[in-house]
PDB file of N, CA and C in Angstrom:
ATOM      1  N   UNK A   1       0.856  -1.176   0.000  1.00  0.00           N
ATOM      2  CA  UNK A   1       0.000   0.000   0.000  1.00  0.00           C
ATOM      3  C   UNK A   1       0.900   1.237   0.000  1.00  0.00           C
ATOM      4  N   UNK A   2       0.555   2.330  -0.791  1.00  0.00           N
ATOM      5  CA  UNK A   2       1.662   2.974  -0.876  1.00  0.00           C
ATOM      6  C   UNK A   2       1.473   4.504   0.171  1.00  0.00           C
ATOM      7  N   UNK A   3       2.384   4.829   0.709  1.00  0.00           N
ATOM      8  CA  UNK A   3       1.853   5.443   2.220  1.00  0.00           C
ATOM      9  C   UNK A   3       1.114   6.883   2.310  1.00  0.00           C
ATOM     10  N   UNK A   4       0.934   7.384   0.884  1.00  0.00           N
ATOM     11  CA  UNK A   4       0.372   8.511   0.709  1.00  0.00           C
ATOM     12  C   UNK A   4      -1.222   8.029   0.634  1.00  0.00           C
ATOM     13  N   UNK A   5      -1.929   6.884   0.787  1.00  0.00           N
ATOM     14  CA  UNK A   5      -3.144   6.677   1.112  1.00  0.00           C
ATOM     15  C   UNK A   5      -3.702   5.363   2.265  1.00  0.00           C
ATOM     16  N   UNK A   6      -2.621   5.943   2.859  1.00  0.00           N
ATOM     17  CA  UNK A   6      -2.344   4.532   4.157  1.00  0.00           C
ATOM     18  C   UNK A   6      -3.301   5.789   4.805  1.00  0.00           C
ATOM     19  N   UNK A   7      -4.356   5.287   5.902  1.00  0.00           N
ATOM     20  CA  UNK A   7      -5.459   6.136   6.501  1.00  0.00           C
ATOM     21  C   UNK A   7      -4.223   6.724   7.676  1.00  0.00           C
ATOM     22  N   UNK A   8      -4.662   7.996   8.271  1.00  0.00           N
ATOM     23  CA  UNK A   8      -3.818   8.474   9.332  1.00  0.00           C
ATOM     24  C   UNK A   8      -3.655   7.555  10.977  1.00  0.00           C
ATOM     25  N   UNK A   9      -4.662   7.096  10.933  1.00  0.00           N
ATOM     26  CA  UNK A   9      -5.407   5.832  12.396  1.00  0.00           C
ATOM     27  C   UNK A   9      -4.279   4.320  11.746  1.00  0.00           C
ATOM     28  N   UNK A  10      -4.043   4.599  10.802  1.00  0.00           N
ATOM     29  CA  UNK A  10      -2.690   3.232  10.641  1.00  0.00           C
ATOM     30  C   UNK A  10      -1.699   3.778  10.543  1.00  0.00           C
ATOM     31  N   UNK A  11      -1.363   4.926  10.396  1.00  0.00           N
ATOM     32  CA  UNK A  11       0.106   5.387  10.376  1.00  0.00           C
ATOM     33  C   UNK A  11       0.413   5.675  12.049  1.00  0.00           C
ATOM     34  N   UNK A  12      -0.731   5.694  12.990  1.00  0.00           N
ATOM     35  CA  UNK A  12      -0.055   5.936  13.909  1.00  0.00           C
ATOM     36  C   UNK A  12       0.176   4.694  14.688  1.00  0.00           C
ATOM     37  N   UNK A  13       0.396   3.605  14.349  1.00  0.00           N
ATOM     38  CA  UNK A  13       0.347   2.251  14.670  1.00  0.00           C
ATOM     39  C   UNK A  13       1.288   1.677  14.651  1.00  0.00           C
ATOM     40  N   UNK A  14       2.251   1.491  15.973  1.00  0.00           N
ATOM     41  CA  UNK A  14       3.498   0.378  15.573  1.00  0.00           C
ATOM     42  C   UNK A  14       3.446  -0.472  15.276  1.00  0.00           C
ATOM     43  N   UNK A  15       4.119  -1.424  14.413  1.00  0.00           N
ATOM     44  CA  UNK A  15       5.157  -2.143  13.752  1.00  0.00           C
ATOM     45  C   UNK A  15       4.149  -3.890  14.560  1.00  0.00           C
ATOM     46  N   UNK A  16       4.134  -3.893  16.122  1.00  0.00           N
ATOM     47  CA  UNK A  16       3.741  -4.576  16.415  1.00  0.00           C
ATOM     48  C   UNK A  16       2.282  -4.908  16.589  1.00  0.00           C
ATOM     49  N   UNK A  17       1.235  -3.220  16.211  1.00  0.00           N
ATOM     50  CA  UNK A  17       0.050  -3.115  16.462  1.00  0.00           C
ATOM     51  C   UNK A  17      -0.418  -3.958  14.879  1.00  0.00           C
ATOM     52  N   UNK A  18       0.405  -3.606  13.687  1.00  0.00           N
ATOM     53  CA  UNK A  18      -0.020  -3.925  12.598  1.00  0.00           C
ATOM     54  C   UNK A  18       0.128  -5.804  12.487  1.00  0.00           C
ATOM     55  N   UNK A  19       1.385  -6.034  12.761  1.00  0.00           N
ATOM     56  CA  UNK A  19       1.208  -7.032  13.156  1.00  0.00           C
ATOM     57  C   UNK A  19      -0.053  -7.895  13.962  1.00  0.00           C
ATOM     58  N   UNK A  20      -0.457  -7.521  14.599  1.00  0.00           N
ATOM     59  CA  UNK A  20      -1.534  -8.141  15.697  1.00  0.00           C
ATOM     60  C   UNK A  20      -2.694  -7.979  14.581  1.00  0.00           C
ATOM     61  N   UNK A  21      -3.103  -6.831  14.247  1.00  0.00           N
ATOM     62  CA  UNK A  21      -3.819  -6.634  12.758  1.00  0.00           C
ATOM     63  C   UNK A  21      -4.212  -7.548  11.803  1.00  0.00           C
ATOM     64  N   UNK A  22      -2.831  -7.818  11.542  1.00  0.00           N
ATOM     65  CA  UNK A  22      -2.911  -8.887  10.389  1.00  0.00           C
ATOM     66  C   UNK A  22      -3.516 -10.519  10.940  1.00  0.00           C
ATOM     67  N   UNK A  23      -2.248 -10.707  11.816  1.00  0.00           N
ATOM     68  CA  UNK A  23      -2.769 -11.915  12.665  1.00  0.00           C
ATOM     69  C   UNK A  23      -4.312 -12.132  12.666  1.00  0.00           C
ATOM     70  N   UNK A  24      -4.964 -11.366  13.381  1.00  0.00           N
ATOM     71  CA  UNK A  24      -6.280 -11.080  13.721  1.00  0.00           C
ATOM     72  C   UNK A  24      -6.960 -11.391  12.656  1.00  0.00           C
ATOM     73  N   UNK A  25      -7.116 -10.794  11.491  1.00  0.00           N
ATOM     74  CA  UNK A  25      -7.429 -11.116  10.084  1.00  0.00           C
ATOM     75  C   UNK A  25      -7.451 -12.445   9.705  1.00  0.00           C
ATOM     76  N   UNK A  26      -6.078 -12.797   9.842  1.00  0.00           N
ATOM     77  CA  UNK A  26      -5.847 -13.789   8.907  1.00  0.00           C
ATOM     78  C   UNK A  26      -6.439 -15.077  10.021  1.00  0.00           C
ATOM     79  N   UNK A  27      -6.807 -15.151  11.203  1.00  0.00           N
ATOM     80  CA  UNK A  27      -7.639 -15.968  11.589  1.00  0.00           C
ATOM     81  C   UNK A  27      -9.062 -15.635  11.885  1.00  0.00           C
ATOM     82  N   UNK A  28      -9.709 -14.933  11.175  1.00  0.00           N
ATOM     83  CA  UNK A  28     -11.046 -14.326  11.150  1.00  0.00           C
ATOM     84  C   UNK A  28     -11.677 -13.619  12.250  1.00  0.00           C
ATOM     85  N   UNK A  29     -10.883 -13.095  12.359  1.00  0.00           N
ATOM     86  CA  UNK A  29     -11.220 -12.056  13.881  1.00  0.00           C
ATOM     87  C   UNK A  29     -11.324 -13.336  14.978  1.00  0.00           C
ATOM     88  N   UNK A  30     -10.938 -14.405  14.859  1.00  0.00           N
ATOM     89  CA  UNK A  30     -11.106 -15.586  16.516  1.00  0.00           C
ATOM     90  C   UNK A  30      -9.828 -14.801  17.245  1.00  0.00           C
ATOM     91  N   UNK A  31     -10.569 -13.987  18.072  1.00  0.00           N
ATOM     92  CA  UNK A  31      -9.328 -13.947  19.250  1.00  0.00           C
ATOM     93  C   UNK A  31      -9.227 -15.706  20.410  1.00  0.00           C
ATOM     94  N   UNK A  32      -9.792 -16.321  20.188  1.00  0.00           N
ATOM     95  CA  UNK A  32      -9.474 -17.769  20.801  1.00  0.00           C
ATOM     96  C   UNK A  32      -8.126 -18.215  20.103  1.00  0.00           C
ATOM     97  N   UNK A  33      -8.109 -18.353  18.270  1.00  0.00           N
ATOM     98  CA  UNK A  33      -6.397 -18.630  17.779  1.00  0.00           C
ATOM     99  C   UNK A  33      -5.676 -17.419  17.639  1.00  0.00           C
ATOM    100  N   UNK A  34      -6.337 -16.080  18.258  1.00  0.00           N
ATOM    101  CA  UNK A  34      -5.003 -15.574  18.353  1.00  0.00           C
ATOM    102  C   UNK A  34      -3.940 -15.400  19.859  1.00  0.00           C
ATOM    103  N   UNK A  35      -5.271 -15.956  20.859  1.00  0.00           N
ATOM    104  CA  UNK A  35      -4.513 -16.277  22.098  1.00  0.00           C
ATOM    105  C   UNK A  35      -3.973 -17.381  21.684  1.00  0.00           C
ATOM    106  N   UNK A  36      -4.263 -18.465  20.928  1.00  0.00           N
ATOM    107  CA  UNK A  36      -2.940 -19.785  20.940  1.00  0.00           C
ATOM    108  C   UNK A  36      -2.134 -19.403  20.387  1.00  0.00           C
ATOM    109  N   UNK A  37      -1.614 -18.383  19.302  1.00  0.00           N
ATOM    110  CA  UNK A  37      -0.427 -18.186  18.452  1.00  0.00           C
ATOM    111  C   UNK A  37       0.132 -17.483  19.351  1.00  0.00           C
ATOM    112  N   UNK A  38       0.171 -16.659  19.881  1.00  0.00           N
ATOM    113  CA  UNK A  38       0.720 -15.531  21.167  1.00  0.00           C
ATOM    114  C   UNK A  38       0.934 -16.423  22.223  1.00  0.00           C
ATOM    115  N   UNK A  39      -0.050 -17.400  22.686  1.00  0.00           N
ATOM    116  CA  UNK A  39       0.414 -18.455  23.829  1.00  0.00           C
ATOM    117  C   UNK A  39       0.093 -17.896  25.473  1.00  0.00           C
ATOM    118  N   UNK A  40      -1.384 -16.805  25.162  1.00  0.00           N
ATOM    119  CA  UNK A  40      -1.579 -16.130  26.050  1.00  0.00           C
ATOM    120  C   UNK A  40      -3.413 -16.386  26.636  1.00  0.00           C
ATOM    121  N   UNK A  41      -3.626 -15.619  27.428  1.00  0.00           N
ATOM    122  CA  UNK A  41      -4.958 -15.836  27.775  1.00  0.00           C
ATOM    123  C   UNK A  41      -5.597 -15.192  26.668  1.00  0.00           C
ATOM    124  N   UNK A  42      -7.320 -15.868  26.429  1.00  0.00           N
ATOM    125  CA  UNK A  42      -8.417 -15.250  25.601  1.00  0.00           C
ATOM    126  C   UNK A  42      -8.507 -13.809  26.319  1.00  0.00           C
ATOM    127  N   UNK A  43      -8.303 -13.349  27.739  1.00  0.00           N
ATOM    128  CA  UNK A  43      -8.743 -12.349  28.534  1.00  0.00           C
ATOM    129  C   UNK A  43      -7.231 -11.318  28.120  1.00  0.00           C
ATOM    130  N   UNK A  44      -6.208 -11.792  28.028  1.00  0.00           N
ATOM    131  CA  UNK A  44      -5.276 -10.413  27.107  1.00  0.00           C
ATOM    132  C   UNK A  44      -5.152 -10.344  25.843  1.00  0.00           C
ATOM    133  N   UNK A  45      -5.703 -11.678  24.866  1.00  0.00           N
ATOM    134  CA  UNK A  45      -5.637 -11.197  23.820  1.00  0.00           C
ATOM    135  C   UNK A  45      -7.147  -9.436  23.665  1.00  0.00           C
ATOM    136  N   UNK A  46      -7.886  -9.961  24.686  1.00  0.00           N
ATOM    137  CA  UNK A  46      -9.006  -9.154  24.392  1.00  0.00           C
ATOM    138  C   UNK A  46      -8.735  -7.846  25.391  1.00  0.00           C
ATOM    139  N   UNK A  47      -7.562  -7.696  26.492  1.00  0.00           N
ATOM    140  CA  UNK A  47      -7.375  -6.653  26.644  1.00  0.00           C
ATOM    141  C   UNK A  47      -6.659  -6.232  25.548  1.00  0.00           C
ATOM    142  N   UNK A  48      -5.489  -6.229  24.752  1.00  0.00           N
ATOM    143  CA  UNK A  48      -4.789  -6.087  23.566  1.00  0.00           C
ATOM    144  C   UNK A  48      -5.708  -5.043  22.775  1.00  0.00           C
ATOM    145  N   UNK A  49      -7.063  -6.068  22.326  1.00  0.00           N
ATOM    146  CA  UNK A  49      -7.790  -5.285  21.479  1.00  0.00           C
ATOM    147  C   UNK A  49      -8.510  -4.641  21.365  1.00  0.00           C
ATOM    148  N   UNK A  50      -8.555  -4.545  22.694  1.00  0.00           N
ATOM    149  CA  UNK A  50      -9.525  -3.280  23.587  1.00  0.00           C
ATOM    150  C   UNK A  50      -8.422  -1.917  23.340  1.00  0.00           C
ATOM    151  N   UNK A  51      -7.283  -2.083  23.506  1.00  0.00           N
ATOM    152  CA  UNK A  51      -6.177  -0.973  23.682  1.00  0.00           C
ATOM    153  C   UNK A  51      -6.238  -0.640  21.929  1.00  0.00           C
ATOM    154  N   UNK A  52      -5.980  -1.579  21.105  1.00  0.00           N
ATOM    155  CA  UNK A  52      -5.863  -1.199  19.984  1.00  0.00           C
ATOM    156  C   UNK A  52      -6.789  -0.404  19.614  1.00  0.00           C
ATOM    157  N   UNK A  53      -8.033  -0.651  19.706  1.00  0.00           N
ATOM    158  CA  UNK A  53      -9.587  -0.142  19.259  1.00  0.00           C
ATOM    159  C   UNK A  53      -9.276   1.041  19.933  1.00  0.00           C
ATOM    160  N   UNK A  54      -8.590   1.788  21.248  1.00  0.00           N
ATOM    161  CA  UNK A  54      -8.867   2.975  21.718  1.00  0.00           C
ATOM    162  C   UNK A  54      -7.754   4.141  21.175  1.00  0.00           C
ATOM    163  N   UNK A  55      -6.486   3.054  20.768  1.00  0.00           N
ATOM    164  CA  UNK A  55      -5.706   4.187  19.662  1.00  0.00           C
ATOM    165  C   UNK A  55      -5.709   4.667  18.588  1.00  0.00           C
ATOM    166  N   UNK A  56      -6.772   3.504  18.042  1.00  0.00           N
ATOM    167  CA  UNK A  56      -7.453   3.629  16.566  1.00  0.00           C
ATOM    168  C   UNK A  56      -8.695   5.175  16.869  1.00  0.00           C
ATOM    169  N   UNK A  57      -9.365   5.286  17.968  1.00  0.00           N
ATOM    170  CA  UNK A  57     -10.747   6.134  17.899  1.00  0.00           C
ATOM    171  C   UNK A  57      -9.356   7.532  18.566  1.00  0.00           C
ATOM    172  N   UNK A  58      -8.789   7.349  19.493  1.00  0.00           N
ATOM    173  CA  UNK A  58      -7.706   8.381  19.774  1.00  0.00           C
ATOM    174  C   UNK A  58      -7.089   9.004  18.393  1.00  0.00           C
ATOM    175  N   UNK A  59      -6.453   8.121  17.693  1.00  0.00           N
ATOM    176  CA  UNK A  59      -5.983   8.943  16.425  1.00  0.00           C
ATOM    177  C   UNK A  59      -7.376   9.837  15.922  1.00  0.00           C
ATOM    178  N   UNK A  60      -8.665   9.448  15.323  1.00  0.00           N
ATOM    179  CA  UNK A  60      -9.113   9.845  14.619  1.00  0.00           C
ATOM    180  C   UNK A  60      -9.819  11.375  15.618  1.00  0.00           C
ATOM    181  N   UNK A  61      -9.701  11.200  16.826  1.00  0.00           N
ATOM    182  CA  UNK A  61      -9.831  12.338  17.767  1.00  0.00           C
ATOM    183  C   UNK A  61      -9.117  13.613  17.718  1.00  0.00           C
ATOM    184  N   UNK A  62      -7.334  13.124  16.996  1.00  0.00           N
ATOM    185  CA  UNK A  62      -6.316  14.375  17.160  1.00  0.00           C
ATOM    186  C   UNK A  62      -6.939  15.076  16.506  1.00  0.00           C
ATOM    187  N   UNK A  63      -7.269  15.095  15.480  1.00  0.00           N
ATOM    188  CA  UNK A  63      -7.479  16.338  14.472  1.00  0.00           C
ATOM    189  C   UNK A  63      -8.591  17.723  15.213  1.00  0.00           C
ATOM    190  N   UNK A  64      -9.350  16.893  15.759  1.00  0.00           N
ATOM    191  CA  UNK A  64     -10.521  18.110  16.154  1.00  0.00           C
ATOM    192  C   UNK A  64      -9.451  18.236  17.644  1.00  0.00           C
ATOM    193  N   UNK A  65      -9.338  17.613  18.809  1.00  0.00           N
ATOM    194  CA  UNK A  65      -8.503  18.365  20.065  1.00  0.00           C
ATOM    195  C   UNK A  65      -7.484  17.464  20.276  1.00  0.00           C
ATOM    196  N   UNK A  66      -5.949  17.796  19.570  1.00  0.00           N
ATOM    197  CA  UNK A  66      -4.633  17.430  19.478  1.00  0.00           C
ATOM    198  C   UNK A  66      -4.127  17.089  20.899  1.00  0.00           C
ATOM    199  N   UNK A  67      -4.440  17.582  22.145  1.00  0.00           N
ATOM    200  CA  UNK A  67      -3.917  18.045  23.474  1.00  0.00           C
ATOM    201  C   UNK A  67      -4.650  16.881  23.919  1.00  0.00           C
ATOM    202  N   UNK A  68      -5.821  16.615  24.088  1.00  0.00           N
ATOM    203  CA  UNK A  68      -6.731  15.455  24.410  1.00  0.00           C
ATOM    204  C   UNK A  68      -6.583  13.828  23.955  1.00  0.00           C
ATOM    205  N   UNK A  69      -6.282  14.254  22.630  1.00  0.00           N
ATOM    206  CA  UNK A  69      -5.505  13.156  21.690  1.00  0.00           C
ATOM    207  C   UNK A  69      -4.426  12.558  22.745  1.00  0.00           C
ATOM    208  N   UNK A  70      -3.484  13.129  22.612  1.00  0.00           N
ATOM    209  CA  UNK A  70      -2.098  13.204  23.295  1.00  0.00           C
ATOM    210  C   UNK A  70      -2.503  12.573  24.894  1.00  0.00           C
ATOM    211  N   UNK A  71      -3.062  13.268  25.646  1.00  0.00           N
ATOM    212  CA  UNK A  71      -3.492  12.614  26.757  1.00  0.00           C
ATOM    213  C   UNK A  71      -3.853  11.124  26.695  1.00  0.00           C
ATOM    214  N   UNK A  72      -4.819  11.028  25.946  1.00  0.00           N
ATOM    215  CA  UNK A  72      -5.552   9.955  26.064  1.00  0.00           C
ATOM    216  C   UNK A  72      -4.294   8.761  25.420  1.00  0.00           C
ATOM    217  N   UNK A  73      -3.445   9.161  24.368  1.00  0.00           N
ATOM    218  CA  UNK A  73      -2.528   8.302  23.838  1.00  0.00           C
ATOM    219  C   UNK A  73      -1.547   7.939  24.882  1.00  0.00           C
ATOM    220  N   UNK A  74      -1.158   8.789  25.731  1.00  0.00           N
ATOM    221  CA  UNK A  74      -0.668   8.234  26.877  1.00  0.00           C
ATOM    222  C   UNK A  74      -0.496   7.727  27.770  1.00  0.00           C
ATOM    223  N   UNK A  75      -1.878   7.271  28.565  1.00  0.00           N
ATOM    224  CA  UNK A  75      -2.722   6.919  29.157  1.00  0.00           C
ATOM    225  C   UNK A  75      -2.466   5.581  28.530  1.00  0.00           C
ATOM    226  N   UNK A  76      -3.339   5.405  27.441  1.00  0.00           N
ATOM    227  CA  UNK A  76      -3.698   4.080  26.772  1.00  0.00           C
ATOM    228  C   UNK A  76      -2.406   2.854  26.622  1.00  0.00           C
ATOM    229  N   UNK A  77      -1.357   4.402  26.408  1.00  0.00           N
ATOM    230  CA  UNK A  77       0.147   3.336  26.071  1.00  0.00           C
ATOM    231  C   UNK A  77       0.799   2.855  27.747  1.00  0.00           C
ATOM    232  N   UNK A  78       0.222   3.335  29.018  1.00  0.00           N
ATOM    233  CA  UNK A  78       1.002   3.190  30.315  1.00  0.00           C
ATOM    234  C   UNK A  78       2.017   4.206  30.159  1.00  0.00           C
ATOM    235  N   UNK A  79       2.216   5.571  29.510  1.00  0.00           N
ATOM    236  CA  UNK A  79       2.865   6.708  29.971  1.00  0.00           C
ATOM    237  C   UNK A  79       2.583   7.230  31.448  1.00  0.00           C
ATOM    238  N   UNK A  80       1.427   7.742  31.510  1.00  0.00           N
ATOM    239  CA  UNK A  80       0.532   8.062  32.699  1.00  0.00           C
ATOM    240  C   UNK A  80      -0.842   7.268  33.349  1.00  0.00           C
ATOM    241  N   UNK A  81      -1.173   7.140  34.324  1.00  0.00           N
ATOM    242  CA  UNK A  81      -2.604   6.690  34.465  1.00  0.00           C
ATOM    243  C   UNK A  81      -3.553   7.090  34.282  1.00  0.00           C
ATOM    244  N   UNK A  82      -4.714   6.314  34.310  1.00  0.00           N
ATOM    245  CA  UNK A  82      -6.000   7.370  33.593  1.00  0.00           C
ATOM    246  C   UNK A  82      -6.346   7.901  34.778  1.00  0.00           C
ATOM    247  N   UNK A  83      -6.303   7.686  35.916  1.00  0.00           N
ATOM    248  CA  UNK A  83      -6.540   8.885  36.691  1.00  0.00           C
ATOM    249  C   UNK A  83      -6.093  10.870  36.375  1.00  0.00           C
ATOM    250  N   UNK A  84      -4.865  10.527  36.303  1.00  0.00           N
ATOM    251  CA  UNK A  84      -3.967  11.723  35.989  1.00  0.00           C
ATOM    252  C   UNK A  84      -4.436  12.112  34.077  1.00  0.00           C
ATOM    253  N   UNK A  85      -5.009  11.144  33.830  1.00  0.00           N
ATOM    254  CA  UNK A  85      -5.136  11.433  31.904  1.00  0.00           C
ATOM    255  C   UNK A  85      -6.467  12.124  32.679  1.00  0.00           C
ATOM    256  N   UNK A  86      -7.315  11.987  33.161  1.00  0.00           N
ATOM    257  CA  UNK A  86      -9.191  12.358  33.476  1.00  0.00           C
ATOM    258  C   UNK A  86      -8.456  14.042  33.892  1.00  0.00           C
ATOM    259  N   UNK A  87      -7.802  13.998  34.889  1.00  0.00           N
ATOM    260  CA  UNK A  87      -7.492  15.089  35.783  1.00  0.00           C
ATOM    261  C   UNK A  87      -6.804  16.425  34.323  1.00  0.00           C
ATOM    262  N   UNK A  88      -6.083  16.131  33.319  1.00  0.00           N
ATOM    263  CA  UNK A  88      -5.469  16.761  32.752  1.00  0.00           C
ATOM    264  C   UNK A  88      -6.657  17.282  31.363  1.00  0.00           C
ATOM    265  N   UNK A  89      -7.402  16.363  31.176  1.00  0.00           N
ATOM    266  CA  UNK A  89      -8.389  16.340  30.386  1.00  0.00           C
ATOM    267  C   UNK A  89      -9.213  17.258  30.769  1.00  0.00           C
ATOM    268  N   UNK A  90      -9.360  16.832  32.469  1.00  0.00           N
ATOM    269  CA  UNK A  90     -11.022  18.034  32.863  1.00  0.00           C
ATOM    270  C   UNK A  90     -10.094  19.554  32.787  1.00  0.00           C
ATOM    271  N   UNK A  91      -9.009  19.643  33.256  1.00  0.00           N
ATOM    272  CA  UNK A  91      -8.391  21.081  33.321  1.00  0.00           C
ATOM    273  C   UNK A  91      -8.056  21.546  32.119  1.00  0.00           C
ATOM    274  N   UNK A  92      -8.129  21.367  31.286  1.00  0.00           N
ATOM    275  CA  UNK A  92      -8.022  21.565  29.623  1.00  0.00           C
ATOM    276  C   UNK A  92      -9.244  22.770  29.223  1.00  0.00           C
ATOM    277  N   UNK A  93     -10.179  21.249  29.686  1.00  0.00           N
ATOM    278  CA  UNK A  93     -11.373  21.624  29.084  1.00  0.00           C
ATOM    279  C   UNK A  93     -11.703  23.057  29.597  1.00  0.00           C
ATOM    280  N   UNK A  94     -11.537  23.035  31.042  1.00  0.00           N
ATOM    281  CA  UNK A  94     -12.038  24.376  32.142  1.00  0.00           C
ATOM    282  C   UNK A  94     -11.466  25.439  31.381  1.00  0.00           C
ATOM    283  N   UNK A  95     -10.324  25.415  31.082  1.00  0.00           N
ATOM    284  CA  UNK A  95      -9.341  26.154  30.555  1.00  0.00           C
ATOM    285  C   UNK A  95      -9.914  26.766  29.440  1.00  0.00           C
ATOM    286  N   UNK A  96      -9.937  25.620  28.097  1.00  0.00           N
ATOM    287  CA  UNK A  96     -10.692  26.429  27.074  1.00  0.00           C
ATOM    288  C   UNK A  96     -12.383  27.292  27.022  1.00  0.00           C
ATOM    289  N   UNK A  97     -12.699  26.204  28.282  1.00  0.00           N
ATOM    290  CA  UNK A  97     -14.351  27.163  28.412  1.00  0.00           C
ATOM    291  C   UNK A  97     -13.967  28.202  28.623  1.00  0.00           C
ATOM    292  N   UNK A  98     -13.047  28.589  29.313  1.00  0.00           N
ATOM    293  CA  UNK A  98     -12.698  30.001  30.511  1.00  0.00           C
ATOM    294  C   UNK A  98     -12.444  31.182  29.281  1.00  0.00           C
ATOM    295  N   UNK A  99     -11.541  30.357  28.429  1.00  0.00           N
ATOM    296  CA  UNK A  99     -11.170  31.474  27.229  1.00  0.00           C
ATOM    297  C   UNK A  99     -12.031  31.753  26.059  1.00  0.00           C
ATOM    298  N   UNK A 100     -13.282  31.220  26.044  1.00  0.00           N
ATOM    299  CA  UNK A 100     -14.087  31.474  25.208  1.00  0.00           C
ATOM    300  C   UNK A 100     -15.377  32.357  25.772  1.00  0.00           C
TER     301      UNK A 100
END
């Protein structure tokens, strides 16, 4: 695929997210064989794709609030906790109400 029409929600996707991607695919969305190929529980392959699904809706978020984006991408990756992601999020927001 040539990367000038690769969607922006896959470009922000490591190397290992695309991977899991494909996997996923190529056994018809059964997260049951993709916990046996990984050699892991049905309960992390499905946290996995719970995380994936929230960097996928996070990317398509940057464009309208970049700062929120960013939060939430951090959060999702174990940069920060979502406690501290909620806390930075609500003071944002206060912030921009305040200036409008």
């Amino acid at each position: 695929m040539a990367i000038d029409i690769v969607p922006e929600w896959m470009v922000n996707l490591d190397d290992e997210d695309l991977s899991f991607i494909k996997k996923f695919l190529l056994a018809s969305g059964s997260l049951k064989e993709i916990a046996n190929q990984y050699g892991v529980t049905y309960p992390t392959v499905r946290l996995r794709l719970d995380k994936l699904i929230q960097k996928i809706r996070i990317s398509e978020d940057a464009a309208n609030e970049p700062y929120i984006a960013l939060v939430k991408r951090l959060a999702v990756n174990e940069k920060i906790d979502f406690e501290t992601a909620k806390i930075l999020i609500a003071e944002y927001k206060k912030i921009r109400r305040e200036d409008n």
